[in-house]
DNA sequence: CGGAAATTTGTTATCGCTATCATATTCCAA
DNA sequence: TTGGAATATGATAGCGATAACAAATTTCCG
């Protein structure tokens, strides 16, 4: 920067201004400086800039796994929206369960992000303390709680459980099962599903728990295990479309008629859900909206605006061919 | 850091050493310092550290879109492998086509990454110049060229085209079609496919081009368009499993027998490929290996090791039920 | 027990930029 | 013409760490 300044016949601070607040520099000067920058191929150092200004222009995002479509789409829209405002995304994957979250958070806070995007609302006590101390805008997503650390963009997993139960009851099913990954949010949906059914006098239902992350194979095996203790006709609520897809395949191979003898509801409305045979009934979450609104929340807070702390983006039970 | 040093009765540089090179600090001293760090909740500032040491401990990754499973899995394994060595990943999505790549690169280079992961081998002249000037380890992936900017982990799209053609010829198909996304790499596969067939005296084949990114719907429509100019029996090579999935669905709805009257080959071996009905023949790329080996290449170069510049990870034609 | 080698700790000078305050220049109405 | 606001630029002092070298302390062996 010093060299650029010398070549342009100005002081370094003027170069800095041309780059960051061009509106306060005389047009002629700015042009001259820009020409030198172009000619020399000068690349500013954002580390130094960030150190001096305490603004790093990036946001850290923590998700359990980016290879999960559900999260990758949210990250995509987060990245896109932030890019428009000149921010970038530092990615961290915490794993299932969030075994690395604490270390990850420490590593991330060392970089002084301007904002943090966190998947889920349950973090270790130590993590929470660090986050609060860091005094940085934080948005938690994928869940709802009245007491977020800072901001929140999510939906009620409890309501999902209720809504799916209600939907299946409406379709006339009287026996129910759950195939669920071992995951905190899936667990909330499962419990709500059960409790809703029990308020309707239905206590008779079996649960199969499978390890996270869920997979097609686990879905197939899950149905097998479920049918050892439950008998048809039956409606199954799966904690993900991936599991549901496996259940559907297993049903076909056992020549169980879907939705006649076996109702299936997934979760997520992944790409393939509308294209299975029959197409999968499921719960749709607007993943893109999560990323976008989370970005807006962070940007708003960064700019010191008054942003709403909690956004419930809801969900939709999608009735297709498996119920 | 100064405060921690004072409380521990040492100089700041000793604190720095406890954090970065604990092996050269006396155990007693280190323990004392660590206790103070713990007690005060001191969070080191990696911006300042990076500025002084010229090591930022992160790698930038540019992919067209993270919501594409093909890339998200590579990023996942990249992130995982780098994490083990204390590095993090800054994510950038360049879009289809790579419209944002140049700006993205500028933004990224400003942060002085210790390494760069780039999808693809075709970059603008300006981008290449910047990358070379930056003098930072770079690994390009998903393609093969004898002249990478720095390092390369990929496979030959040309060979994929040849191999698929050979496979289909072996299955007895005599008429062929291509449904391909408008994407540079897909184009290479398509051309190789055609040229391989033409060496076998087959010139009669139709191509349908669809815009990227590909989707189930584009696959369905693609088959419709293809059948306007080609007639069955036919074998179709799709540029992605997603397209192939759509083709398969369209074939079913038109009551075209697969693989009897219509052979289908996808590309990517995505999650669902083995679970369509019939299961999809496709080309498998070890996406996880790409991320892992790219990480190893970058880490090796960062540590000053002599790493092999070009790694061909190959591919596999997977014969399932649609050919 | 002496002195060279090995180990441990400290001093100083940056790294490349921006915040803050100060100064110079321009503009315009009186 | 003049003085005060508005505009444009500059000087200085950090931001919070580490590199490089220097000094102090300990270790070790004949």
XYZ file of C-alpha atoms (C1' of nucleotides) in Angstrom:
706
model
C 0.000 0.000 0.000
C 2.890 2.282 0.785
C 4.321 1.647 -2.676
C 1.012 2.303 -4.360
C 0.724 5.505 -2.383
C 4.166 6.640 -3.438
C 3.531 5.866 -7.100
C 0.239 7.721 -6.991
C 1.797 10.616 -5.124
C -0.511 10.346 -2.141
C -0.304 9.041 1.400
C -1.140 5.443 2.302
C -4.281 6.460 4.089
C -5.629 7.887 0.866
C -5.118 4.565 -0.848
C -6.983 2.945 1.982
C -9.809 5.413 1.492
C -10.000 4.790 -2.220
C -10.489 1.146 -1.418
C -12.902 1.426 1.459
C -14.689 4.740 1.288
C -14.174 6.065 -2.235
C -16.936 8.608 -1.795
C -14.796 10.791 0.432
C -11.877 10.947 -1.992
C -11.691 13.467 -4.847
C -12.516 11.691 -8.097
C -9.243 12.650 -9.752
C -7.174 11.312 -6.884
C -9.219 8.138 -6.703
C -8.744 7.531 -10.373
C -5.025 8.008 -10.176
C -4.775 5.625 -7.262
C -6.935 3.046 -8.964
C -4.801 3.209 -12.050
C -1.697 2.468 -9.984
C -3.442 -0.381 -8.197
C -4.429 -1.862 -11.528
C -0.988 -1.436 -12.990
C 0.924 -2.862 -10.057
C -1.507 -5.647 -9.282
C -1.665 -4.598 -5.662
C -3.746 -6.940 -3.514
C -4.819 -5.383 -0.223
C -4.238 -7.387 2.929
C -7.509 -7.944 4.716
C -5.762 -9.437 7.709
C -4.037 -6.169 8.419
C -7.185 -4.255 7.589
C -9.253 -6.419 9.860
C -6.780 -6.097 12.653
C -6.840 -2.336 12.471
C -10.537 -1.824 11.837
C -11.906 -4.731 13.845
C -14.028 -5.705 10.887
C -13.183 -8.944 9.174
C -15.945 -9.057 6.593
C -16.625 -12.713 7.040
C -19.118 -14.882 8.836
C -18.436 -18.296 10.273
C -20.986 -21.041 9.704
C -21.172 -24.247 11.677
C -23.231 -27.147 10.387
C -23.155 -30.821 11.378
C -22.166 -31.874 7.861
C -22.078 -30.041 4.608
C -22.615 -33.209 2.606
C -26.142 -33.269 3.943
C -28.322 -31.579 1.361
C -30.436 -29.990 4.020
C -27.502 -27.982 5.287
C -25.668 -27.431 2.051
C -28.616 -25.557 0.604
C -28.913 -23.312 3.600
C -25.185 -22.609 3.388
C -25.513 -21.888 -0.303
C -28.138 -19.233 0.224
C -26.268 -17.837 3.210
C -23.129 -17.545 1.115
C -24.963 -15.965 -1.788
C -26.731 -13.392 0.310
C -23.638 -12.462 2.257
C -21.587 -12.182 -0.906
C -23.893 -9.432 -2.120
C -22.880 -7.416 0.904
C -19.198 -8.174 0.573
C -18.981 -10.885 3.177
C -17.573 -14.374 2.902
C -18.252 -17.587 4.740
C -15.854 -19.637 6.774
C -17.187 -23.151 6.992
C -16.958 -25.485 9.933
C -18.479 -28.921 10.264
C -19.170 -30.090 13.761
C -20.070 -33.719 13.012
C -22.825 -35.964 14.315
C -23.272 -35.406 17.164
C -21.626 -32.011 17.437
C -18.476 -33.539 18.861
C -16.151 -30.946 17.440
C -18.278 -27.924 18.129
C -16.334 -26.651 21.068
C -12.912 -26.802 19.434
C -14.341 -25.501 16.223
C -15.819 -22.541 18.005
C -12.540 -21.727 19.668
C -10.747 -21.867 16.341
C -13.383 -19.710 14.747
C -13.512 -17.083 17.444
C -9.766 -16.665 17.054
C -10.445 -15.330 13.621
C -12.816 -12.663 14.879
C -15.744 -13.247 12.536
C -18.231 -10.425 12.099
C -21.028 -12.924 12.625
C -21.698 -16.566 13.426
C -24.219 -18.948 11.924
C -24.918 -21.912 14.171
C -26.949 -24.987 13.417
C -29.153 -25.938 16.311
C -29.820 -24.455 19.680
C -28.122 -26.863 22.008
C -24.538 -26.010 22.635
C -22.268 -26.931 25.491
C -22.153 -24.591 28.465
C -18.585 -23.720 27.598
C -19.548 -22.910 24.014
C -22.355 -20.654 25.143
C -20.088 -18.796 27.535
C -17.550 -18.222 24.788
C -20.201 -17.082 22.365
C -21.693 -14.622 24.764
C -18.283 -13.272 25.723
C -17.307 -12.855 22.101
C -20.013 -10.256 21.752
C -20.564 -10.970 18.080
C -23.843 -11.272 16.170
C -25.008 -14.882 16.257
C -27.874 -16.551 14.511
C -28.977 -20.017 15.460
C -31.026 -21.905 12.905
C -33.126 -25.026 12.370
C -34.900 -24.845 15.646
C -37.009 -22.649 17.828
C -36.547 -21.559 21.406
C -37.715 -18.528 23.312
C -34.174 -18.016 24.556
C -31.696 -17.900 21.721
C -28.172 -16.742 22.432
C -28.782 -13.818 20.120
C -30.955 -14.315 17.030
C -32.859 -17.252 15.647
C -34.255 -18.444 12.333
C -36.066 -21.722 12.535
C -39.258 -23.633 12.965
C -40.914 -25.759 15.591
C -39.991 -29.413 15.420
C -42.684 -30.014 17.975
C -45.298 -28.611 15.639
C -43.938 -30.792 12.867
C -44.560 -33.842 15.019
C -48.092 -32.703 15.757
C -48.860 -31.824 12.167
C -47.639 -35.125 10.792
C -49.648 -37.028 13.382
C -52.706 -35.019 12.500
C -52.146 -35.608 8.811
C -51.829 -39.362 9.232
C -54.884 -39.545 11.468
C -56.761 -37.662 8.796
C -55.736 -40.254 6.246
C -57.358 -42.905 8.355
C -54.347 -44.729 9.740
C -54.846 -46.248 13.165
C -51.488 -47.864 13.872
C -48.245 -45.945 13.817
C -44.520 -46.353 13.878
C -41.484 -44.113 13.912
C -38.106 -44.671 12.335
C -35.872 -41.966 13.624
C -32.237 -41.039 13.543
C -30.500 -40.506 16.819
C -30.520 -36.752 16.637
C -31.831 -34.155 19.057
C -34.188 -32.437 16.638
C -35.532 -35.708 15.239
C -36.149 -36.752 18.799
C -38.271 -33.686 19.444
C -40.377 -34.429 16.384
C -40.769 -38.025 17.426
C -41.889 -37.166 20.933
C -44.355 -34.594 19.697
C -45.683 -37.128 17.214
C -46.190 -39.674 19.972
C -47.726 -37.229 22.386
C -50.137 -35.954 19.782
C -51.263 -39.481 19.031
C -51.624 -40.298 22.677
C -53.990 -37.356 23.142
C -56.113 -39.157 20.555
C -56.006 -42.292 22.618
C -53.353 -44.043 20.599
C -50.593 -45.429 22.712
C -49.798 -48.439 20.640
C -46.822 -47.624 18.530
C -43.298 -48.793 17.993
C -40.143 -46.822 17.514
C -36.977 -47.812 15.750
C -33.920 -45.711 16.434
C -31.071 -45.647 13.955
C -27.714 -43.927 14.263
C -27.188 -40.548 12.563
C -26.537 -39.666 9.821
C -29.405 -41.524 8.262
C -29.131 -43.403 5.014
C -31.137 -45.367 2.526
C -29.843 -48.623 3.947
C -30.808 -47.673 7.489
C -34.301 -46.980 6.199
C -34.595 -50.420 4.659
C -33.306 -52.106 7.775
C -35.450 -49.855 9.916
C -38.640 -51.041 8.296
C -37.520 -54.619 8.765
C -37.011 -54.056 12.467
C -40.242 -52.140 12.782
C -42.250 -54.948 11.232
C -40.896 -57.383 13.800
C -42.972 -55.680 16.446
C -45.712 -53.910 14.544
C -48.151 -55.265 12.032
C -49.826 -53.824 8.996
C -51.609 -51.652 8.126
C -49.336 -49.046 9.582
C -48.181 -45.493 9.078
C -44.487 -44.671 9.571
C -43.024 -41.267 10.289
C -39.363 -41.152 9.293
C -36.960 -38.543 10.550
C -35.634 -37.883 7.058
C -36.560 -38.399 3.434
C -33.490 -40.536 3.057
C -34.808 -43.013 5.613
C -38.263 -42.816 4.075
C -36.810 -43.619 0.686
C -35.256 -46.766 2.107
C -38.495 -47.683 3.815
C -40.304 -47.288 0.529
C -37.854 -49.548 -1.258
C -38.056 -52.170 1.455
C -41.844 -52.030 1.292
C -41.724 -52.617 -2.404
C -39.379 -55.554 -2.083
C -41.709 -57.066 0.543
C -44.664 -56.392 -1.722
C -46.353 -54.228 0.858
C -48.785 -51.860 -0.817
C -48.035 -48.176 -0.286
C -49.973 -46.198 0.830
C -52.684 -48.834 1.308
C -51.006 -51.054 3.826
C -48.121 -48.809 4.710
C -48.184 -45.044 4.967
C -44.842 -43.266 4.827
C -43.961 -39.695 5.713
C -40.459 -38.370 5.394
C -38.881 -35.111 6.443
C -37.028 -32.517 4.449
C -38.537 -32.697 0.978
C -35.203 -33.474 -0.581
C -34.695 -33.372 -4.332
C -35.746 -36.922 -4.958
C -38.835 -36.906 -2.727
C -41.229 -35.860 -5.459
C -39.788 -38.424 -7.824
C -39.892 -41.694 -5.933
C -42.568 -44.190 -6.831
C -45.020 -43.405 -5.472
C -43.857 -39.871 -4.674
C -43.008 -39.331 -1.058
C -45.220 -37.472 1.361
C -42.996 -35.340 3.519
C -42.434 -32.129 5.418
C -40.984 -29.241 3.521
C -38.689 -26.697 5.077
C -37.665 -23.669 3.083
C -33.951 -24.231 3.485
C -33.036 -21.399 1.198
C -35.053 -19.016 3.318
C -33.161 -20.123 6.383
C -29.848 -19.171 4.858
C -31.118 -15.955 3.401
C -32.896 -14.779 6.502
C -30.010 -15.763 8.694
C -27.761 -13.661 6.472
C -30.163 -10.742 6.693
C -30.315 -11.048 10.437
C -26.542 -11.036 10.758
C -26.091 -8.168 8.319
C -28.761 -6.165 10.083
C -27.143 -6.637 13.437
C -23.703 -5.858 12.028
C -24.987 -2.583 10.654
C -26.447 -1.832 14.032
C -30.019 -2.047 12.882
C -32.768 -3.218 15.133
C -33.563 -6.689 13.849
C -36.206 -9.081 15.057
C -34.568 -11.674 17.222
C -36.728 -14.645 16.418
C -38.047 -15.702 13.031
C -40.286 -18.725 12.655
C -40.222 -19.753 9.027
C -42.674 -22.584 9.519
C -43.000 -25.758 7.467
C -45.423 -27.501 5.210
C -46.733 -31.046 5.291
C -46.619 -32.163 1.671
C -49.120 -34.830 0.830
C -47.988 -36.979 -2.049
C -48.399 -40.634 -2.900
C -47.182 -42.444 0.191
C -49.955 -41.475 2.577
C -1.820 -11.576 25.364
C 0.066 -8.910 27.220
C -2.322 -9.258 30.145
C -1.996 -13.018 30.201
C 1.766 -12.638 30.132
C 1.733 -10.242 33.040
C -0.547 -12.462 35.114
C 1.621 -15.472 34.422
C 4.772 -13.511 35.128
C 6.295 -14.050 31.715
C 6.756 -12.065 28.529
C 4.166 -12.023 25.741
C 6.360 -14.017 23.425
C 6.342 -16.860 25.914
C 2.572 -16.910 25.839
C 2.769 -17.030 22.081
C 5.116 -19.971 22.323
C 2.914 -21.864 24.733
C 0.169 -21.561 22.151
C 2.137 -22.328 19.026
C 5.226 -24.270 19.929
C 4.676 -25.614 23.435
C 7.531 -28.080 23.046
C 10.117 -25.334 23.405
C 8.688 -23.977 26.648
C 9.510 -25.433 30.064
C 6.585 -27.537 31.272
C 6.162 -25.556 34.481
C 6.007 -22.251 32.661
C 3.627 -23.621 30.063
C 1.328 -24.929 32.745
C 1.251 -21.615 34.523
C 0.478 -19.771 31.311
C -2.198 -22.237 30.369
C -3.824 -21.848 33.734
C -4.014 -18.088 33.253
C -5.398 -18.500 29.735
C -8.055 -20.831 31.067
C -8.911 -18.556 33.943
C -9.125 -15.351 31.931
C -10.814 -16.864 28.879
C -8.206 -15.344 26.625
C -8.914 -15.926 22.930
C -5.860 -15.432 20.732
C -6.254 -13.223 17.682
C -5.383 -15.171 14.575
C -5.593 -12.059 12.436
C -2.703 -10.519 14.274
C -0.887 -13.824 14.364
C -1.391 -14.345 10.678
C -0.231 -10.864 9.879
C 2.975 -11.326 11.783
C 3.734 -14.910 10.821
C 2.343 -14.890 7.302
C 0.494 -18.072 8.076
C -3.260 -17.877 8.171
C -4.056 -21.515 8.783
C -6.922 -21.602 6.373
C -7.560 -22.728 2.842
C -9.999 -21.159 0.439
C -12.202 -23.433 -1.629
C -14.061 -22.382 -4.730
C -16.829 -24.573 -6.107
C -19.596 -23.743 -8.570
C -22.282 -24.494 -6.008
C -22.161 -26.148 -2.643
C -25.744 -27.337 -2.937
C -24.571 -29.753 -5.590
C -23.910 -33.039 -3.844
C -20.953 -33.714 -6.037
C -19.135 -30.702 -4.667
C -20.453 -30.713 -1.148
C -18.972 -34.132 -0.513
C -15.588 -33.114 -1.797
C -15.722 -30.029 0.402
C -16.733 -32.141 3.346
C -13.726 -34.393 3.040
C -11.468 -31.435 2.352
C -12.722 -29.725 5.495
C -12.348 -32.867 7.581
C -8.853 -33.616 6.440
C -7.684 -30.033 6.856
C -9.231 -29.808 10.292
C -6.997 -32.629 11.469
C -4.035 -30.436 10.660
C -5.489 -27.332 12.226
C -6.692 -25.665 9.069
C -10.100 -24.290 8.235
C -11.935 -23.727 5.002
C -13.224 -20.481 3.596
C -15.947 -21.250 1.123
C -16.668 -19.449 -2.104
C -19.255 -20.353 -4.694
C -18.571 -19.159 -8.176
C -21.905 -20.016 -9.773
C -22.807 -21.643 -13.073
C -20.934 -20.681 -15.147
C -18.125 -19.372 -12.978
C -19.329 -15.814 -13.326
C -18.131 -14.687 -9.939
C -14.811 -16.447 -9.977
C -12.697 -13.426 -10.663
C -14.167 -11.213 -7.961
C -14.249 -14.121 -5.589
C -10.609 -14.792 -6.174
C -9.698 -11.189 -5.518
C -11.655 -11.222 -2.281
C -10.055 -14.478 -1.260
C -6.501 -13.497 -2.066
C -6.955 -10.445 0.141
C -7.253 -12.810 3.038
C -3.941 -14.486 2.271
C -5.027 -18.130 2.421
C -2.341 -20.734 2.969
C -3.791 -22.720 0.089
C -6.472 -22.628 -2.566
C -8.801 -25.356 -3.765
C -10.234 -24.640 -7.188
C -12.897 -26.534 -9.037
C -12.013 -26.981 -12.658
C -9.072 -26.044 -14.773
C -10.415 -23.246 -16.893
C -10.011 -19.873 -15.303
C -9.892 -16.445 -16.831
C -6.529 -15.091 -17.863
C -6.776 -12.464 -15.166
C -7.543 -15.106 -12.544
C -4.569 -17.187 -13.585
C -2.252 -14.226 -13.445
C -3.446 -13.374 -9.954
C -3.108 -16.943 -8.808
C 0.401 -17.292 -10.110
C 1.424 -13.962 -8.605
C -0.045 -14.899 -5.253
C 2.536 -17.639 -4.970
C 0.320 -19.820 -2.825
C -0.237 -23.587 -3.053
C -3.136 -24.279 -5.381
C -4.890 -27.482 -6.185
C -7.284 -27.714 -9.081
C -9.732 -30.580 -9.037
C -12.337 -32.427 -11.086
C -10.371 -32.398 -14.262
C -7.079 -33.359 -15.788
C -4.586 -31.301 -17.722
C -0.860 -31.645 -18.236
C -0.461 -28.001 -17.290
C -2.109 -27.223 -13.969
C -1.383 -23.889 -12.334
C 0.194 -25.766 -9.472
C -1.268 -29.113 -8.402
C -4.113 -31.213 -9.667
C -6.419 -33.950 -8.405
C -8.854 -35.173 -10.977
C -9.755 -37.593 -13.658
C -10.098 -37.602 -17.399
C -13.525 -36.586 -18.635
C -12.380 -37.666 -22.049
C -11.767 -41.177 -20.828
C -15.181 -41.170 -19.192
C -16.747 -40.443 -22.567
C -14.779 -43.236 -24.183
C -15.501 -45.724 -21.411
C -19.231 -45.072 -21.439
C -19.354 -45.417 -25.203
C -17.450 -48.671 -24.964
C -19.761 -49.923 -22.240
C -22.895 -49.160 -24.235
C -21.483 -50.728 -27.388
C -20.724 -53.792 -25.332
C -24.340 -53.941 -24.229
C -25.383 -54.157 -27.838
C -26.882 -50.710 -28.354
C -26.566 -49.371 -31.874
C -28.235 -45.965 -31.642
C -27.171 -43.321 -29.183
C -28.160 -40.013 -27.736
C -26.729 -37.512 -25.284
C -28.529 -35.291 -22.842
C -25.997 -32.928 -21.483
C -25.869 -29.859 -19.304
C -24.225 -26.784 -20.705
C -21.041 -27.180 -18.750
C -17.434 -27.347 -19.900
C -16.624 -30.700 -18.359
C -19.868 -32.292 -19.502
C -19.031 -31.041 -22.952
C -15.693 -32.814 -22.911
C -17.367 -36.078 -21.943
C -19.958 -35.636 -24.651
C -17.405 -34.976 -27.357
C -15.284 -37.940 -26.322
C -18.399 -40.096 -26.292
C -19.273 -39.029 -29.815
C -15.768 -39.369 -31.135
C -15.407 -42.825 -29.677
C -18.626 -43.900 -31.327
C -17.609 -42.391 -34.623
C -14.425 -44.460 -34.614
C -16.789 -47.403 -34.525
C -18.590 -46.088 -37.549
C -21.521 -44.636 -35.676
C -22.270 -41.096 -36.668
C -25.977 -41.186 -36.202
C -26.730 -39.680 -32.868
C -28.623 -36.774 -31.412
C -27.682 -34.404 -28.676
C -29.916 -32.419 -26.390
C -28.317 -29.585 -24.481
C -29.906 -28.293 -21.298
C -28.855 -25.350 -19.147
C -26.804 -25.979 -16.021
C -27.384 -26.790 -13.248
C -29.188 -29.910 -14.288
C -32.356 -31.103 -12.639
C -34.840 -33.923 -12.644
C -37.266 -31.865 -14.693
C -34.664 -31.052 -17.335
C -34.023 -34.764 -17.633
C -37.673 -35.508 -18.281
C -37.949 -32.756 -20.844
C -34.637 -33.750 -22.328
C -35.830 -37.226 -23.150
C -38.945 -35.767 -24.727
C -36.857 -33.586 -26.980
C -34.468 -36.375 -27.769
C -37.262 -38.672 -28.874
C -38.461 -36.072 -31.337
C -35.425 -36.719 -33.451
C -34.244 -40.148 -32.429
C -36.130 -43.399 -32.316
C -35.953 -46.419 -30.118
C -34.153 -48.583 -29.245
C -31.609 -46.083 -28.034
C -28.949 -45.595 -25.412
C -28.662 -42.206 -23.691
C -25.636 -40.840 -21.914
C -26.640 -38.123 -19.460
C -24.218 -35.619 -18.027
C -25.477 -36.204 -14.504
C -27.413 -38.727 -12.470
C -29.995 -36.070 -11.816
C -30.750 -35.796 -15.506
C -30.667 -39.571 -15.853
C -33.181 -39.876 -13.038
C -35.538 -37.599 -14.920
C -34.985 -39.537 -18.119
C -35.824 -42.730 -16.293
C -39.051 -41.279 -14.935
C -40.038 -39.955 -18.329
C -39.328 -43.341 -19.877
C -41.551 -44.991 -17.341
C -44.367 -42.561 -17.939
C -44.072 -43.219 -21.677
C -43.996 -46.947 -20.990
C -40.636 -47.323 -22.655
C -38.909 -50.433 -21.367
C -35.600 -49.811 -19.649
C -33.019 -51.100 -20.408
C -34.614 -53.030 -23.271
C -35.695 -50.188 -25.478
C -33.847 -47.405 -23.740
C -30.453 -47.637 -22.129
C -29.538 -44.914 -19.631
C -26.190 -43.989 -18.163
C -25.802 -41.182 -15.687
C -22.770 -39.539 -14.191
C -21.749 -39.081 -10.591
C -23.222 -42.064 -8.779
C -25.194 -39.857 -6.458
C -26.907 -41.237 -3.389
C -30.106 -42.189 -5.116
C -28.522 -43.803 -8.174
C -28.423 -47.298 -6.729
C -32.003 -46.996 -5.534
C -33.962 -45.917 -8.570
C -36.081 -48.507 -10.335
C -34.359 -50.045 -12.118
C -31.108 -48.923 -10.457
C -29.146 -46.481 -12.505
C -26.022 -47.356 -14.421
C -23.574 -44.538 -13.989
C -20.014 -43.374 -13.606
C -18.615 -43.226 -10.115
C -16.110 -40.660 -9.010
C -14.590 -40.971 -5.598
C -15.554 -37.498 -4.461
C -14.298 -38.030 -0.968
C -10.899 -38.963 -2.326
C -10.795 -35.736 -4.274
C -11.247 -33.651 -1.166
C -8.881 -35.732 0.891
C -6.128 -35.873 -1.667
C -6.487 -32.215 -2.460
C -6.068 -31.486 1.242
C -3.010 -33.719 1.398
C -1.531 -32.022 -1.620
C -2.027 -28.576 -0.129
C -0.731 -29.595 3.287
C 2.283 -31.234 1.721
C 3.134 -28.163 -0.277
C 2.564 -25.908 2.726
C 4.998 -27.964 4.737
C 7.469 -27.664 1.923
C 7.353 -31.329 1.050
C 7.876 -32.551 -2.459
C 4.392 -33.546 -3.551
C 3.328 -35.071 -6.822
C 1.774 -32.395 -8.935
C -0.804 -34.427 -10.755
C -3.024 -37.129 -9.324
C -5.434 -39.018 -11.534
C -8.003 -40.635 -9.284
C -9.795 -42.312 -12.154
C -13.434 -43.351 -12.299
C -15.562 -46.439 -12.563
C -18.367 -47.251 -14.936
C -21.016 -48.829 -12.723
C -23.273 -51.221 -14.529
C -26.669 -51.454 -12.899
C -30.129 -51.953 -14.219
C -30.537 -49.275 -16.855
C -28.095 -50.614 -19.439
C 34.146 -28.114 39.368
C 34.719 -25.458 34.917
C 33.099 -24.279 30.604
C 30.825 -25.400 26.273
C 26.405 -26.904 24.660
C 21.631 -27.074 25.235
C 17.626 -25.182 26.949
C 14.667 -21.471 28.221
C 13.200 -16.789 28.210
C 13.285 -11.921 26.774
C 13.936 -7.513 23.682
C 13.118 -5.212 19.681
C 11.241 -4.421 15.402
C 8.077 -5.250 12.350
C 3.630 -7.424 9.789
C 0.033 -3.973 6.614
C -3.500 -1.615 7.523
C -7.070 2.033 9.673
C -8.863 5.330 13.537
C -8.301 9.646 15.076
C -7.190 13.992 14.981
C -4.879 17.729 12.470
C -4.014 20.377 8.514
C -4.559 22.128 3.946
C -7.501 23.407 0.285
C -11.759 24.865 -1.924
C -16.008 27.152 -1.968
C -19.307 30.594 -1.256
C -22.051 34.204 0.860
C -21.588 38.628 2.964
C -11.905 40.545 -0.022
C -12.711 37.647 3.854
C -13.837 34.258 7.123
C -16.095 30.079 8.192
C -18.016 25.822 6.614
C -17.231 21.951 3.655
C -14.147 19.058 1.431
C -9.829 16.640 0.762
C -5.544 14.909 2.415
C -1.942 13.811 5.787
C 0.744 12.521 10.312
C 0.756 9.636 14.075
C -0.226 5.871 16.802
C -1.822 1.793 17.404
C -4.433 -3.098 16.199
C -2.289 -8.013 18.567
C 0.545 -10.956 17.390
C 5.461 -13.284 15.781
C 10.444 -13.367 13.694
C 14.951 -12.816 14.633
C 18.271 -12.289 17.459
C 20.143 -11.832 22.288
C 20.633 -13.019 26.897
C 20.087 -15.817 30.826
C 19.843 -20.215 32.881
C 20.483 -25.083 33.175
C 22.692 -29.317 31.857
C 26.273 -32.276 31.103
C 30.716 -34.381 30.850
C 35.504 -34.926 31.487
